[in-house]
Each structure stands twice: as C-alpha cells, then as structure tokens.
Coordinates of C-alpha atoms and ligand atoms in Angstrom, one line a residue:
X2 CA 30.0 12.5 -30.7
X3 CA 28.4 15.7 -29.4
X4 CA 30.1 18.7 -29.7
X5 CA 30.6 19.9 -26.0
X6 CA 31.7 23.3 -25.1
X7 CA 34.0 24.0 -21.8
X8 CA 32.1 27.0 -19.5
X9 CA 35.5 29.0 -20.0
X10 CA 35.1 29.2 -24.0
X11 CA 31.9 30.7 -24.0
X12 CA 30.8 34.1 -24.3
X13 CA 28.2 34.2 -21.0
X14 CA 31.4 33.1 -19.0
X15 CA 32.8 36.1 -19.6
X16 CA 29.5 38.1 -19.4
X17 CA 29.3 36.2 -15.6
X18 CA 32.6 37.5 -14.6
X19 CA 31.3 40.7 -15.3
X20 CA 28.2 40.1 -13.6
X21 CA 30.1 39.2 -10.8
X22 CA 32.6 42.0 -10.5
X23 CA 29.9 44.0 -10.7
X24 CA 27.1 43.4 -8.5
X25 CA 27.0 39.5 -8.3
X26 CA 29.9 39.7 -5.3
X27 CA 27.4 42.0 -3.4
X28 CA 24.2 41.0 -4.2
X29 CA 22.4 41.1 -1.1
X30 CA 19.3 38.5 -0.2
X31 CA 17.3 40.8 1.7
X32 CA 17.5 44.0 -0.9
X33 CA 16.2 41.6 -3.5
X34 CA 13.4 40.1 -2.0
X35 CA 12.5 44.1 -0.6
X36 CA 12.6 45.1 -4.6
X37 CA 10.8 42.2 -5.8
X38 CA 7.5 41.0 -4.2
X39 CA 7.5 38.8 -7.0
X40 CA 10.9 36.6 -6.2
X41 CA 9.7 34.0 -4.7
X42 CA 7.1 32.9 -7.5
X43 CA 10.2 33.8 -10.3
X44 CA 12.3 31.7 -8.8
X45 CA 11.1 28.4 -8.0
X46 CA 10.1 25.4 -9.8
X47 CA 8.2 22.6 -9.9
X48 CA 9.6 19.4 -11.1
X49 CA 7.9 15.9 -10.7
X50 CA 7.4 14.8 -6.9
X51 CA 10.1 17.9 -6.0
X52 CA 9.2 21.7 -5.6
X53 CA 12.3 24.2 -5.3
X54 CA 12.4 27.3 -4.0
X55 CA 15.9 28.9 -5.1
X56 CA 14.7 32.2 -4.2
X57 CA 17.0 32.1 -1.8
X58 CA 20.1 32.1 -3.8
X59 CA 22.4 35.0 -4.8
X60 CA 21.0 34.8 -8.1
X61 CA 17.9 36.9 -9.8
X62 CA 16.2 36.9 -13.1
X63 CA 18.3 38.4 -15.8
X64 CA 21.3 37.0 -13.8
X65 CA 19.6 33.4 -14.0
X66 CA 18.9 34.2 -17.3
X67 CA 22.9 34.7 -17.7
X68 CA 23.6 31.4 -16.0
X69 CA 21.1 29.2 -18.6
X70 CA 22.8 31.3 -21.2
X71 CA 25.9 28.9 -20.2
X72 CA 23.7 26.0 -20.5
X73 CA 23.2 27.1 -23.7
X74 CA 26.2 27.7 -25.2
X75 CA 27.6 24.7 -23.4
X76 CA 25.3 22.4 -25.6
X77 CA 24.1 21.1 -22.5
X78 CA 21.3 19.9 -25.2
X79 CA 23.5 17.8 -27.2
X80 CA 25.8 16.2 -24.6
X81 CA 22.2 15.0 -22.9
X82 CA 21.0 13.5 -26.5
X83 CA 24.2 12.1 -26.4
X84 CA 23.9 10.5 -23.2
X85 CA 20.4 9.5 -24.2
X86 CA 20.6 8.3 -27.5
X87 CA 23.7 5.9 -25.8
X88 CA 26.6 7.3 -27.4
X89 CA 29.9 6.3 -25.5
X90 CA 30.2 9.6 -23.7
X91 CA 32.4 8.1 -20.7
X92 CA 35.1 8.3 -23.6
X93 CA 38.1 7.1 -21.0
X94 CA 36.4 3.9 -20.6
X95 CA 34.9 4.1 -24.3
X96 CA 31.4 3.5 -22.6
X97 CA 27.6 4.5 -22.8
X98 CA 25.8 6.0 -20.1
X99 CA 22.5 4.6 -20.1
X100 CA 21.8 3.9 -16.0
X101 CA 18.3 5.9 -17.6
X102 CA 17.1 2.8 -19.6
X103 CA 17.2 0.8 -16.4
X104 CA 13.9 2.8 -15.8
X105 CA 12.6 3.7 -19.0
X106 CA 8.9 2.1 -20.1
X107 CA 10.0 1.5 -23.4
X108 CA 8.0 3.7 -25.6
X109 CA 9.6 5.8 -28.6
X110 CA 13.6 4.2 -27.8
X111 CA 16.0 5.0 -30.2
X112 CA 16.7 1.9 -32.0
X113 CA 20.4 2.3 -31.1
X114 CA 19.6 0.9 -27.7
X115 CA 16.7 -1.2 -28.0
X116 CA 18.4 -4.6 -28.3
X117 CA 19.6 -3.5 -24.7
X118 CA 16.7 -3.0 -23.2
X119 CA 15.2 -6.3 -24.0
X120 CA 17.9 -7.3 -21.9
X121 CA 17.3 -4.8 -19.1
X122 CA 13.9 -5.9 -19.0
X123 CA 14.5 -9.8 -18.8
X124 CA 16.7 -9.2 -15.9
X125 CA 14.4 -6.7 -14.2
X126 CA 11.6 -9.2 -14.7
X127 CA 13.9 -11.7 -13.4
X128 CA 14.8 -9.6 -10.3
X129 CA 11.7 -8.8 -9.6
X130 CA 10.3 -12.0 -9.5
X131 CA 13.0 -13.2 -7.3
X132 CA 12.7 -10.5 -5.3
X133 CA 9.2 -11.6 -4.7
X134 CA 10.1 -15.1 -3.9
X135 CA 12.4 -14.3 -1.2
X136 CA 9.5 -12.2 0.4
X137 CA 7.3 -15.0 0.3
X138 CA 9.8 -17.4 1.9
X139 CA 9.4 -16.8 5.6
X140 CA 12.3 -18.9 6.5
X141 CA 14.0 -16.0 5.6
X142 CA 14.4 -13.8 8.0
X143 CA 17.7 -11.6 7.3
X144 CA 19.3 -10.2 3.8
X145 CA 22.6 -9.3 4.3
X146 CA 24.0 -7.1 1.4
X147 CA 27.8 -7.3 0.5
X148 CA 28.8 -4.3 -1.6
X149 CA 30.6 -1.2 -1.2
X150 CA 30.8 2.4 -3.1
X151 CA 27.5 2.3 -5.2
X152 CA 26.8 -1.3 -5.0
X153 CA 26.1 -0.5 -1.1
X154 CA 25.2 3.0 -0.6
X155 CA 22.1 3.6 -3.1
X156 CA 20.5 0.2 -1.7
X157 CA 21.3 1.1 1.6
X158 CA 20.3 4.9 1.5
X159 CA 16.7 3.7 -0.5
X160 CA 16.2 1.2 2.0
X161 CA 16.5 3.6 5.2
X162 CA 14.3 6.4 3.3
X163 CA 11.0 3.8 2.1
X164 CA 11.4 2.2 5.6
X165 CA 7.6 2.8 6.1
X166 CA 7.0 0.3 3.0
X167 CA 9.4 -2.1 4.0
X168 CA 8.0 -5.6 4.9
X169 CA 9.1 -5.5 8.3
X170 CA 9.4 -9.5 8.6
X171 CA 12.5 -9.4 7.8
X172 CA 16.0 -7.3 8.5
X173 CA 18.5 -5.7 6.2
X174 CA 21.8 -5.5 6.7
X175 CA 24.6 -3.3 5.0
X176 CA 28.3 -4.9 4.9
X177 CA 30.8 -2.3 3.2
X178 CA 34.4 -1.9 4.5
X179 CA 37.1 -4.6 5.0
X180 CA 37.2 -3.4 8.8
X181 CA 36.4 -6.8 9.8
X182 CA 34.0 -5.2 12.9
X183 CA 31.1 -5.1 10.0
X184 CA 30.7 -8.2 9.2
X185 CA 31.7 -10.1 12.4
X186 CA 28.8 -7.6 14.3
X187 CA 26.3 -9.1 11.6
X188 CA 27.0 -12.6 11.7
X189 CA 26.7 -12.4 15.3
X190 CA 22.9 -11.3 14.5
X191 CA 22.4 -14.3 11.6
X192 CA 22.0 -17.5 11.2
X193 CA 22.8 -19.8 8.3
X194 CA 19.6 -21.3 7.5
X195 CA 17.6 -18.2 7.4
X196 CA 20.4 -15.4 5.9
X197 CA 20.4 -14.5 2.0
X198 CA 24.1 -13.2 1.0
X199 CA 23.8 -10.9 -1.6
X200 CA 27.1 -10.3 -3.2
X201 CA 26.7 -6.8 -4.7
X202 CA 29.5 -5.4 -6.9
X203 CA 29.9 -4.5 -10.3
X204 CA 33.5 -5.7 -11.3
X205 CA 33.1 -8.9 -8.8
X206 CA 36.9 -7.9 -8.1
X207 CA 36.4 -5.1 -5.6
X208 CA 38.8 -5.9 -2.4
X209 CA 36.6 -5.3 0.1
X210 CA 33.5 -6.9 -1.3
X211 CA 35.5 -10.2 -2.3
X212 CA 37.3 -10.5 1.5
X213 CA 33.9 -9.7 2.8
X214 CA 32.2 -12.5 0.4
X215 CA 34.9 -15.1 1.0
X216 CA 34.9 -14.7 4.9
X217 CA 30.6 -15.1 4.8
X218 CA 30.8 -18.1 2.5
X219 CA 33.4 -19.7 5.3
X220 CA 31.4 -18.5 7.8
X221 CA 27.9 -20.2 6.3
X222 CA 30.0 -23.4 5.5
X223 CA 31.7 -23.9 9.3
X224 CA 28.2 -23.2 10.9
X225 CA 27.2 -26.3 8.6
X226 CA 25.0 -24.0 5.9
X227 CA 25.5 -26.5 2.8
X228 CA 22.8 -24.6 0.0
X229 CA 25.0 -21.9 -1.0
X230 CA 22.5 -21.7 -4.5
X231 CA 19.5 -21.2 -1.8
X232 CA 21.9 -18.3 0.7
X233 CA 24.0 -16.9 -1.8
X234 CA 23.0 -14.2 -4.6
X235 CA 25.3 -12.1 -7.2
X236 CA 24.5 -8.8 -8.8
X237 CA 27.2 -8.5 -11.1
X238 CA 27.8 -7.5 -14.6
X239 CA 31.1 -10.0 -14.4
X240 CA 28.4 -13.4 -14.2
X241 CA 31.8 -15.2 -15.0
X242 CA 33.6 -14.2 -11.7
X243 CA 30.2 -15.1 -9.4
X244 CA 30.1 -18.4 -11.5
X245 CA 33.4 -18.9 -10.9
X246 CA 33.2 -17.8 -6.9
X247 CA 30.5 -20.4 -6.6
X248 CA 27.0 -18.3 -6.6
X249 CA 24.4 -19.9 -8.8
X250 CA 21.9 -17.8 -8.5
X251 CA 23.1 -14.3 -10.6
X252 CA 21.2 -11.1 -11.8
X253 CA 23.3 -9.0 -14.0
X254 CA 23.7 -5.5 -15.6
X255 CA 25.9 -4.1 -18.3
X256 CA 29.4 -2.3 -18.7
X257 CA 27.3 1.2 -19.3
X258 CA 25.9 1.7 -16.0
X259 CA 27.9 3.2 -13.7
X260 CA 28.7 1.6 -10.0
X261 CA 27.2 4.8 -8.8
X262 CA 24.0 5.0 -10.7
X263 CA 23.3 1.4 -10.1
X264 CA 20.7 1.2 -8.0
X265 CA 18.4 1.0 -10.2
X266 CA 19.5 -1.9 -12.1
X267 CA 20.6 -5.6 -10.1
X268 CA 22.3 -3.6 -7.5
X269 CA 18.8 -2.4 -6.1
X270 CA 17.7 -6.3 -5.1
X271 CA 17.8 -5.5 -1.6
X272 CA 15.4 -2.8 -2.1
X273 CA 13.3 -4.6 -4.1
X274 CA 12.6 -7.9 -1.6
X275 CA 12.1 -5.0 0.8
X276 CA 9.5 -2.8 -0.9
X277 CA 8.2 -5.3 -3.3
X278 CA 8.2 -5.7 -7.1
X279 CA 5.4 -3.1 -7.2
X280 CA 6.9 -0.3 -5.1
X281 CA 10.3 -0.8 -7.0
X282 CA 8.7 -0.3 -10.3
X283 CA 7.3 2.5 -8.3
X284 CA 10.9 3.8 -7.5
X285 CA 11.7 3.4 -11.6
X286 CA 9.0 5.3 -12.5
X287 CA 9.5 8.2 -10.2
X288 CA 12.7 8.7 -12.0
X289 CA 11.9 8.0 -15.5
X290 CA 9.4 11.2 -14.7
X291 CA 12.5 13.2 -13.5
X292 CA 14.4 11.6 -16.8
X293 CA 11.5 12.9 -19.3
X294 CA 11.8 16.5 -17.1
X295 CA 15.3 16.8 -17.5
X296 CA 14.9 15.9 -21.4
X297 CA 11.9 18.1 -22.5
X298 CA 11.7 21.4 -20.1
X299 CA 13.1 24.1 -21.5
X300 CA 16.7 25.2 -19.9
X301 CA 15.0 28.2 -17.7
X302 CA 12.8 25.6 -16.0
X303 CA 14.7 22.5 -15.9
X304 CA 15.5 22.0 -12.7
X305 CA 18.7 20.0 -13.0
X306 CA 20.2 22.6 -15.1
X307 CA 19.1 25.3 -12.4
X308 CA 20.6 23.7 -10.2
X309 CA 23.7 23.0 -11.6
X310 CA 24.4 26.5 -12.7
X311 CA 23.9 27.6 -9.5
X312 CA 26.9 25.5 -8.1
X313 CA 28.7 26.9 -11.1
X314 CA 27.6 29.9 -9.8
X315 CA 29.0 29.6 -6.5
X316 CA 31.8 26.8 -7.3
X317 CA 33.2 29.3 -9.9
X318 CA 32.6 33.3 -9.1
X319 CA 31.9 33.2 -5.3
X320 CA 34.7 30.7 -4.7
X321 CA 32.2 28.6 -2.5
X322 CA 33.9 25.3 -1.5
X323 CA 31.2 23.1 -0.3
X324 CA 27.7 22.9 -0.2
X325 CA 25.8 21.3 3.0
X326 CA 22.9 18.8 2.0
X327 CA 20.7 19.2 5.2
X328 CA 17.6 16.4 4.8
X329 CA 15.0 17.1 7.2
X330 CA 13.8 13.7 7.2
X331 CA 15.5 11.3 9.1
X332 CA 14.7 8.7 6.7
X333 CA 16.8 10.4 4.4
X334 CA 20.1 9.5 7.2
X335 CA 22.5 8.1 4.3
X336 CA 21.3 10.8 1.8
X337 CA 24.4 12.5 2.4
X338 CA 26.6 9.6 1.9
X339 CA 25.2 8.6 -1.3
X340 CA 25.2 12.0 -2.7
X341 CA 29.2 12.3 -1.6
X342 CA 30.0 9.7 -4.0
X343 CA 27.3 10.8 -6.8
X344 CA 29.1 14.2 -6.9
X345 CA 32.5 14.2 -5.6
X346 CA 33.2 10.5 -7.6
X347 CA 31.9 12.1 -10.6
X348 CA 32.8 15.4 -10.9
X349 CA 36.1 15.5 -8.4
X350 CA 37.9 15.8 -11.7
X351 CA 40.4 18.6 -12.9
X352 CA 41.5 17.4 -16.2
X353 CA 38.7 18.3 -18.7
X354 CA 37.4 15.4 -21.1
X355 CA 40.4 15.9 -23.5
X356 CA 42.8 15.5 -20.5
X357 CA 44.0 18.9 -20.2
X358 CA 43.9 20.7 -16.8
X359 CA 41.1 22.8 -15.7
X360 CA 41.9 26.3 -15.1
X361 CA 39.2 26.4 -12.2
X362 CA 37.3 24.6 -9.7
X363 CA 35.0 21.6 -10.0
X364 CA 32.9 19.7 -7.4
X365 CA 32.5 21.1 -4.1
X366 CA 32.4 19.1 -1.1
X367 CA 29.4 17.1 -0.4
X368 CA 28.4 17.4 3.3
X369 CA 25.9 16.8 5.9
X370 CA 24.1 15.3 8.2
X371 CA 20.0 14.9 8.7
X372 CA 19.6 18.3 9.7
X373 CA 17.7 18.4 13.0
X374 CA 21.1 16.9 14.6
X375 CA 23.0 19.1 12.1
X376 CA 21.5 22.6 13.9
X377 CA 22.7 21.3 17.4
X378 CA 26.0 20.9 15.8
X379 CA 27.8 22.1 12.8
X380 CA 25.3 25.0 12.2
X381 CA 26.8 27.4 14.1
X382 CA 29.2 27.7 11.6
X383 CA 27.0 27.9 9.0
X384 CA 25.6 31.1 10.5
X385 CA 28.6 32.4 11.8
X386 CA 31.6 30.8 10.6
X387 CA 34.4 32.5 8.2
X388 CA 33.3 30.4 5.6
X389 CA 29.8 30.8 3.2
X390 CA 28.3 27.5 2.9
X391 CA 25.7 26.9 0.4
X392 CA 23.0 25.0 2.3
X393 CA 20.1 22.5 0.5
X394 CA 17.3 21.8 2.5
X395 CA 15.0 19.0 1.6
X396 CA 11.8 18.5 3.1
X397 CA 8.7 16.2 3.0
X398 CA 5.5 17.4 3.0
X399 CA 3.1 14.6 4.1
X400 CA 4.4 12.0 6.8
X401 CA 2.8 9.1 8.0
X402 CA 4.2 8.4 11.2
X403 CA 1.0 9.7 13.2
X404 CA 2.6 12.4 15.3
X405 CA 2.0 16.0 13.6
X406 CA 3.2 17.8 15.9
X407 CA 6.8 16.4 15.8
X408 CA 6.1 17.1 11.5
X409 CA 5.5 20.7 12.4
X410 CA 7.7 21.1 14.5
X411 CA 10.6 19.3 12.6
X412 CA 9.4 22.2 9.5
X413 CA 9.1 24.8 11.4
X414 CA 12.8 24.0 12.2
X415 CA 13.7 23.6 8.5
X416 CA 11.7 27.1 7.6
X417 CA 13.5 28.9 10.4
X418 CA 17.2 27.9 9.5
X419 CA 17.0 29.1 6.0
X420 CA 15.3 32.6 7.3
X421 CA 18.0 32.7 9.9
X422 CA 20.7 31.7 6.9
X423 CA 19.3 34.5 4.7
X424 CA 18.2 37.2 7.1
X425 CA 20.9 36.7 9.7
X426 CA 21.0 39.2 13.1
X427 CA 22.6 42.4 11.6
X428 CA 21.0 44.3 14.2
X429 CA 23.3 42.7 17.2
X430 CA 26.5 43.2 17.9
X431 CA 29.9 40.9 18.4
X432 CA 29.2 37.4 19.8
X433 CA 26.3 37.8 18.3
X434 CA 26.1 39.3 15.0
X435 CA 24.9 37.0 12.4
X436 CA 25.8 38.8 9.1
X437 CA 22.9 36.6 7.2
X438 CA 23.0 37.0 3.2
X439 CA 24.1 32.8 3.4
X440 CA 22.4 31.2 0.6
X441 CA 20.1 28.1 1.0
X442 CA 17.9 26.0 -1.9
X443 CA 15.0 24.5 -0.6
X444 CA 13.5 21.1 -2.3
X445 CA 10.2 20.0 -0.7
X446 CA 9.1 16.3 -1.9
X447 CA 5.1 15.8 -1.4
X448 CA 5.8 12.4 0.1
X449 CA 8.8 10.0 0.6
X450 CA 7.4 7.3 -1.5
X451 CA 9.0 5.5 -3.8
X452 CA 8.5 7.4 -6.6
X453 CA 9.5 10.7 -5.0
X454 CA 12.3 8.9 -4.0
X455 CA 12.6 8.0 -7.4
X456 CA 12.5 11.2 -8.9
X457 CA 14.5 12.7 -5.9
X458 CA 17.8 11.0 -6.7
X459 CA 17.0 11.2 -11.1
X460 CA 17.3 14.7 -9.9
X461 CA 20.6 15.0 -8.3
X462 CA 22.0 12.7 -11.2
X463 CA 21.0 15.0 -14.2
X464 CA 22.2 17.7 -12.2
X465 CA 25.6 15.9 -11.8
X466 CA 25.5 15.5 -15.4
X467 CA 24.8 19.0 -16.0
X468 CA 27.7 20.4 -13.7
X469 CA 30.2 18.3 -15.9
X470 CA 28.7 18.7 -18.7
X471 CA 29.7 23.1 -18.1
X472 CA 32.8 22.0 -16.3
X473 CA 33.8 20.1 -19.2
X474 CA 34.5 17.0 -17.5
X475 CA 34.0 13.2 -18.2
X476 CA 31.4 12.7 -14.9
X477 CA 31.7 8.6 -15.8
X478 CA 34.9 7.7 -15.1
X479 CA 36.9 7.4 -11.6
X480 CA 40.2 6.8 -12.3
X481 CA 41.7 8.8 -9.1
X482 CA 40.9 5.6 -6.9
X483 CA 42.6 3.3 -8.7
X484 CA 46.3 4.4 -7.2
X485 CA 45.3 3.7 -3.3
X486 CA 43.9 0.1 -4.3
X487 CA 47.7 -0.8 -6.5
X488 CA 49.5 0.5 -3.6
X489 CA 47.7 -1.6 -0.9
X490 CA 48.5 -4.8 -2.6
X491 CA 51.7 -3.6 -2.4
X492 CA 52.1 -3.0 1.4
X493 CA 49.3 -6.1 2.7
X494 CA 51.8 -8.9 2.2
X495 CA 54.7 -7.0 4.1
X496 CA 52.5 -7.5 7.1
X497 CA 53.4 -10.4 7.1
X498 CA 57.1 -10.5 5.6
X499 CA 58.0 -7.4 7.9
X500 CA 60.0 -6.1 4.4
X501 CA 59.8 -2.3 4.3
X502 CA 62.1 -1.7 1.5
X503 CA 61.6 0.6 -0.8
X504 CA 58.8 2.2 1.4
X505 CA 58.8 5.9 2.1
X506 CA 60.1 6.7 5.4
X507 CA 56.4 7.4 7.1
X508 CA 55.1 4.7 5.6
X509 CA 58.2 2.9 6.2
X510 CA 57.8 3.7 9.9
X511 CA 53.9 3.5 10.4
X512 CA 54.2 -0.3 9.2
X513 CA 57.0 -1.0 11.7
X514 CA 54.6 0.2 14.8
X515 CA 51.6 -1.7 13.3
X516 CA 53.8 -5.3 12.8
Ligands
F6P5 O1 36.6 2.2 -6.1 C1 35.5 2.9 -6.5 C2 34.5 2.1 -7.1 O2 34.9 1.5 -8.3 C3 33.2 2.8 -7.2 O3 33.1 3.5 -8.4 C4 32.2 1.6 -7.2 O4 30.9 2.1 -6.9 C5 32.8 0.8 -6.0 O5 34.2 1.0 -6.2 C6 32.4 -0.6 -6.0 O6 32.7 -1.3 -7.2 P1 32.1 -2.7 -7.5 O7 30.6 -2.5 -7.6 O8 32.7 -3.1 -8.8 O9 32.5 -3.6 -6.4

C-alpha cells in the first residue's frame, strides 16, 4: 500500500498557513490581474476536451506553486499508482478502485489487473451489442430505468446532456425514490408490450430500487405482460439476486467499482441504447483521455490536481463552505445532482483513512442549478450575500441547436457573471455595492459530445480523488448512509402495528399524526 501523507503533516501546510495570514486572506482579484498582464495565460490549462481558466481564483503563481507543493508532499503520485495499478485502496471495504479500466483500451495494463479486464470487455461487448438490439427493435418504444444514487443519476445526467445524439424513437425514463408518484406517473405513460425495465443497482438490495422493481414487475404481469426475459433487464454485480428476482437477461460489473463511478460500466445501458454502441465507446474514450491526463501531466498542469488544491485552498484557509457548479448548458440540468453525490458521498468524511478525526474541514457543499435560471435566482447572493461562494462555470463552445444568437447570448451571460463575481460595483454605494473579489473557475468544453462528456466527468472524479487523497480520506466508502436505511426497517412495520415503543418522543409523535 502506498504511503499517503495527511495535508496537516506536511511542511507546505504550514508554509500555506503562512501564506494565508499573510497576504492569501487579502489577496485581491483585481490588483493581480492590474500587476500581471500575464495572469490569464499563467493560469489556465488545457486538458483533453476541457480548457480552464482559474485565473480567476485567489490564487497566483508562487502561491499555486505552494498549493502543488502539497500535492507533492501528499504523494498524490503514489496513492494514484495505487489506484491505478488496482491496489485495495477503499481499505474499509478492502476493495480496488478500478471504475478507470471500465474505459481503458487495453494497451500497457499492469498484469495485476488484466484477468479483469477480459471480463470488463466481454460484458461491455455484451452490453453493447444488446444495447444495439434494443435500438433496432422498434416495438420498443420506452426504457424505463430503475436505480437510484449512482445507478440512476450518471445514466440519467449522460442521457439529458448527449440528448442531441439520442435516437429519438424512443423515450427514457428515470425511476429513483420510493415516493410512489415516480413510478405510478411513468406507468401511466407505458405500456407492457413495448417498455424495457431495466433494473439498475449495484447490491440488487437497495430499498427503493427493489420496491420500485417488485411493483413494475406486478404492474407488467396484471396488464397481462407475460415475457419478463424480453421486458426486464439487470445491471448488477449481485447476478445471483436478479436470477433469483426473476430477470434473465443480466449485464454485470465487479465489487471494485463504485455505485457512483458506475456509469461507465453496466449501469450506463440506458445511455448506450440511447446514443449507440459507437457514441458510448465514444463517451469511454473521452475519459480514458482525461485518465491518461491525470496519470502523466506533471502536478503544475494537471488539472484535477489544480483543481483540487484550489478547494483545499478555499475548503481549508478561506473557510469557504460550498462551491456553486453553475452549467451554462441546459443539457448539463442534472450535472449538479450527479456531482452532489460524486463529492459530498465521497469526500463528506471526517475521520481520516486510519479512522481518526480530522482536525479540519472536508467537502464542501455541492450546489447549483443550470445557470441561466440560477442568475434570476440564487445569484444575488452570490454577489452580495454574507457568504463567499466559489462559483464554477462550465461552458460549451460549439452548439448545434441552429439558433446563435440564443449561444451568444447564453455566453455573454456566462462571461458577464464571472466579471461581475470578480470585479464587483465598488464604486456604488449601500443597496448597491457589490464588493466583487468572489472567486469563479471557468471550464469551457469544445462540444458536448460524448467524449467531452466523457472527459468532463473523468475530470471531476480524479479531482475527487485528489481532494481525498490531501484530506486524507478513504473517497470509496459511504458508510454514513447506512444508519437511516437500519432505522427505517425499524419504524415501516409500526405503520402498520401502531407500536411506538421505544421511539424517541418526536419520532414517537410524528408516527402517531402520520397513522
Ligand atoms: O445508499 C447509498 C448508495 O449505496 C450509493 O452509494 C449507491 O450509488 C446507491 O446507494 C445505490 O446503490 P445500488 O446501486 O446498490 O442500488
């Protein structure tokens, strides 16, 4: 095992806490782009499919330089090799982390994992060819997914943002939560002889997923569906369980990848009958690009790293407690969503990997919405509010929807925020005084395809990595939502029994109102 460094046992954290006492707390935006004509080009980056600009953080060179200094001494280097060369680094669960073989081509593998990616590649084949299938079979006409957590919100996010290469002769629908208003408002859309279930979940145990399965299959049954093998689908890695519930027809995956970097294993089916077999190798291969990035650029110009020091950076010394994804794509609606469980499920921790409690902060809160609703909204406070709110824009470059003027107009919008953010209305006075100095990053993609989609979300996951890897943290496990689902076995059957012994008193009392 790797030998990983905490962020607080290392010399630059120190030397960052000066940094910070000293002129980091005041550094001022507009002073440093007046000093430096050269900023802008210093500070930003081009990764595959994603440009950043992070000129506009409270960061500058020899402080950056300060910040990958961390990385360093962290050895960042070696916990990635480790995750890479499929060592169990998701110790709690004694587990790999290898979600990156599930798009890797296959050339120069360590021979530690190779034996697993025959396997991944017989099942993607599998998938894909399947996938294909369904596409061709026009009877088809609606793909209803059944998942929650990441075996619903990568598919579901992917399939929103590639709409324009979706094969629009058919629909998609997401099913997540138990509120029973999900799926009844979906079956009311479907009919059994042209609907494909696909039963998404990792463990094949999850609550909601299994309610929401059992009540479809009963549905399909009482509206006289009989070819459950033809309507029902399970991506699973517990084949046993879908065997066992009755679904024939099973893709699976493997133990070390993680619910929330599934998409790109068994879990991404529904993207793949809607893009095609072509467009989701596409989607791999656009991240594998982003993998071999994150695994060969130097620490100063890896991006991932960047950008996880910077929410160090503000996490840490500025005390920052959320950061504000703002999309400026409307594709990218669920971006937000995904990303909430990508960062706050892994890194939302605050025992380090040993178990013992962190003496600071980890992930921030993820937040958002796409970002031309956001200004008429929650942006006021992110110009004027009490609180300073890191803000990440991400733009497209090239559109295809025909109408430029909405584009330009839609980037203008985008451009003008982040001035406003960083330059603020000093000038003004009460109401409106904007004091500005708010720091934004700004990620432009070239095009929403599939592989800049691809390489978009490899992105935010090495970067995820990255910030636990400083923080110290196991990013693989999630063992702080396993407490809610053992109490709500306990307190389901008392709606029926009425027995509220041994309940607190609010609970106690809340259950009495609801019987
Ligand atoms: O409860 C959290 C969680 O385990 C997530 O980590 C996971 O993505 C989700 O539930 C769904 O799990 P499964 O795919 O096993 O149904």
């Amino acid at each position: 095992m790797s030998m990983r460094l905490r962020c607080d046992s290392t010399p630059a954290w120190g030397q960052l806490r000066e940094c910070f006492e000293g002129r980091g707390r005041y550094f001022d935006l507009r002073a440093a782009f007046a000093a430096d004509p050269g900023r802008y080009q210093a500070l930003s980056l081009q990764a595959p499919h994603v440009f950043a600009d992070l000129s506009k953080n409270l960061i500058d060179a020899p402080l950056q330089a300060t910040l990958t200094g961390l990385a360093q001494q962290c050895n960042v280097v070696a916990h990635r090799e480790a995750m890479f060369g499929g060592e169990h680094i998701n110790q709690t669960e004694d587990r790999a982390v290898m979600h990156w073989l599930l798009r890797h081509p296959g050339e120069d593998l360590p021979v530690a994992v190779q034996a697993e990616f025959t396997q991944v590649r017989q099942v993607l084949d599998a998938m894909l060819a399947y996938a294909q299938a369904v596409r061709e079979d026009a009877a088809i006409t609606d793909i209803v997914n059944i998942g929650i957590g990441g075996s619903d919100l990568g598919p579901q996010m992917a399939v929103l943002a590639l709409d324009e290469f979706v094969d629009q002769g058919k629909r998609y629908h997401f099913v997540s939560s138990v509120d029973g208003h999900e799926l009844s408002a979906v079956l009311r859309q479907v009919r059994p002889e042209s609907t494909l279930f696909l039963v998404a979940s990792k463990s094949f145990t999850t609550l909601e997923t299994m309610t929401n399965a059992r009540s479809a299959r009963a549905w399909f049954t009482a509206q006289g569906g009989r070819d459950i093998a033809r309507h029902f689908c399970a991506l699973t890695s517990n084949v046993q369980a879908a065997a066992e519930f009755g679904i024939s027809t099973t893709f699976g995956f493997w133990d070390w990848v993680g619910g929330r970097y599934s998409m790109w294993s068994a879990i991404g089916l529904p993207v793949a009958i809607a893009i095609g077999p072509q467009r989701f190798r596409e989607l791999l291969a656009g991240a594998h690009e982003m993998d071999e990035h994150f695994r060969t650029a130097p620490l100063a110009c890896n991006l991932p790293v960047q950008l996880a020091l910077l929410d160090v950076w503000y996490r840490n010394f500025h005390g920052y407690t959320s950061r504000s994804v703002a999309p400026y794509h409307s594709g990218l609606r669920r971006m937000q969503a995904y990303l909430q469980q990508l960062e706050m499920e892994s890194n939302g921790k605050r025992v380090d990997a040993t178990g013992q409690a962190l003496p600071y902060a980890t992930s921030p809160v993820i937040w958002g919405e796409p970002a031309a609703n956001g200004q008429h909204a929650y942006f006021q406070m992110l110009h004027q509010g009490s609180d300073v709110i890191p803000v990440e824009f991400i733009a497209v470059k090239k559109v295809r929807h025909g109408l430029p003027e909405h584009h330009h107009k839609l980037l203008a919008n985008g451009l003008a925020q982040a001035q406003a953010l960083m330059l603020g209305q000093q000038d003004a006075a009460g109401h409106r005084h904007m004091p500005g100095n708010r720091p934004s990053t700004f990620l432009l993609l070239e095009e929403l395809t599939p592989a800049g989609l691809g390489a978009l979300i490899a992105l935010y996951e090495h970067r995820v990595f990255v910030a636990g890897s400083l923080w110290g943290i196991n990013s693989f496990d999630q063992w702080g939502v396993e407490l809610g689902k053992v109490l709500a076995k306990n307190i389901e059957p008392r709606f029926t029994s009425g027995d509220t012994t041994g309940l607190d008193a609010s609970t106690a009392g809340l259950l009495q109102r609801l019987l």
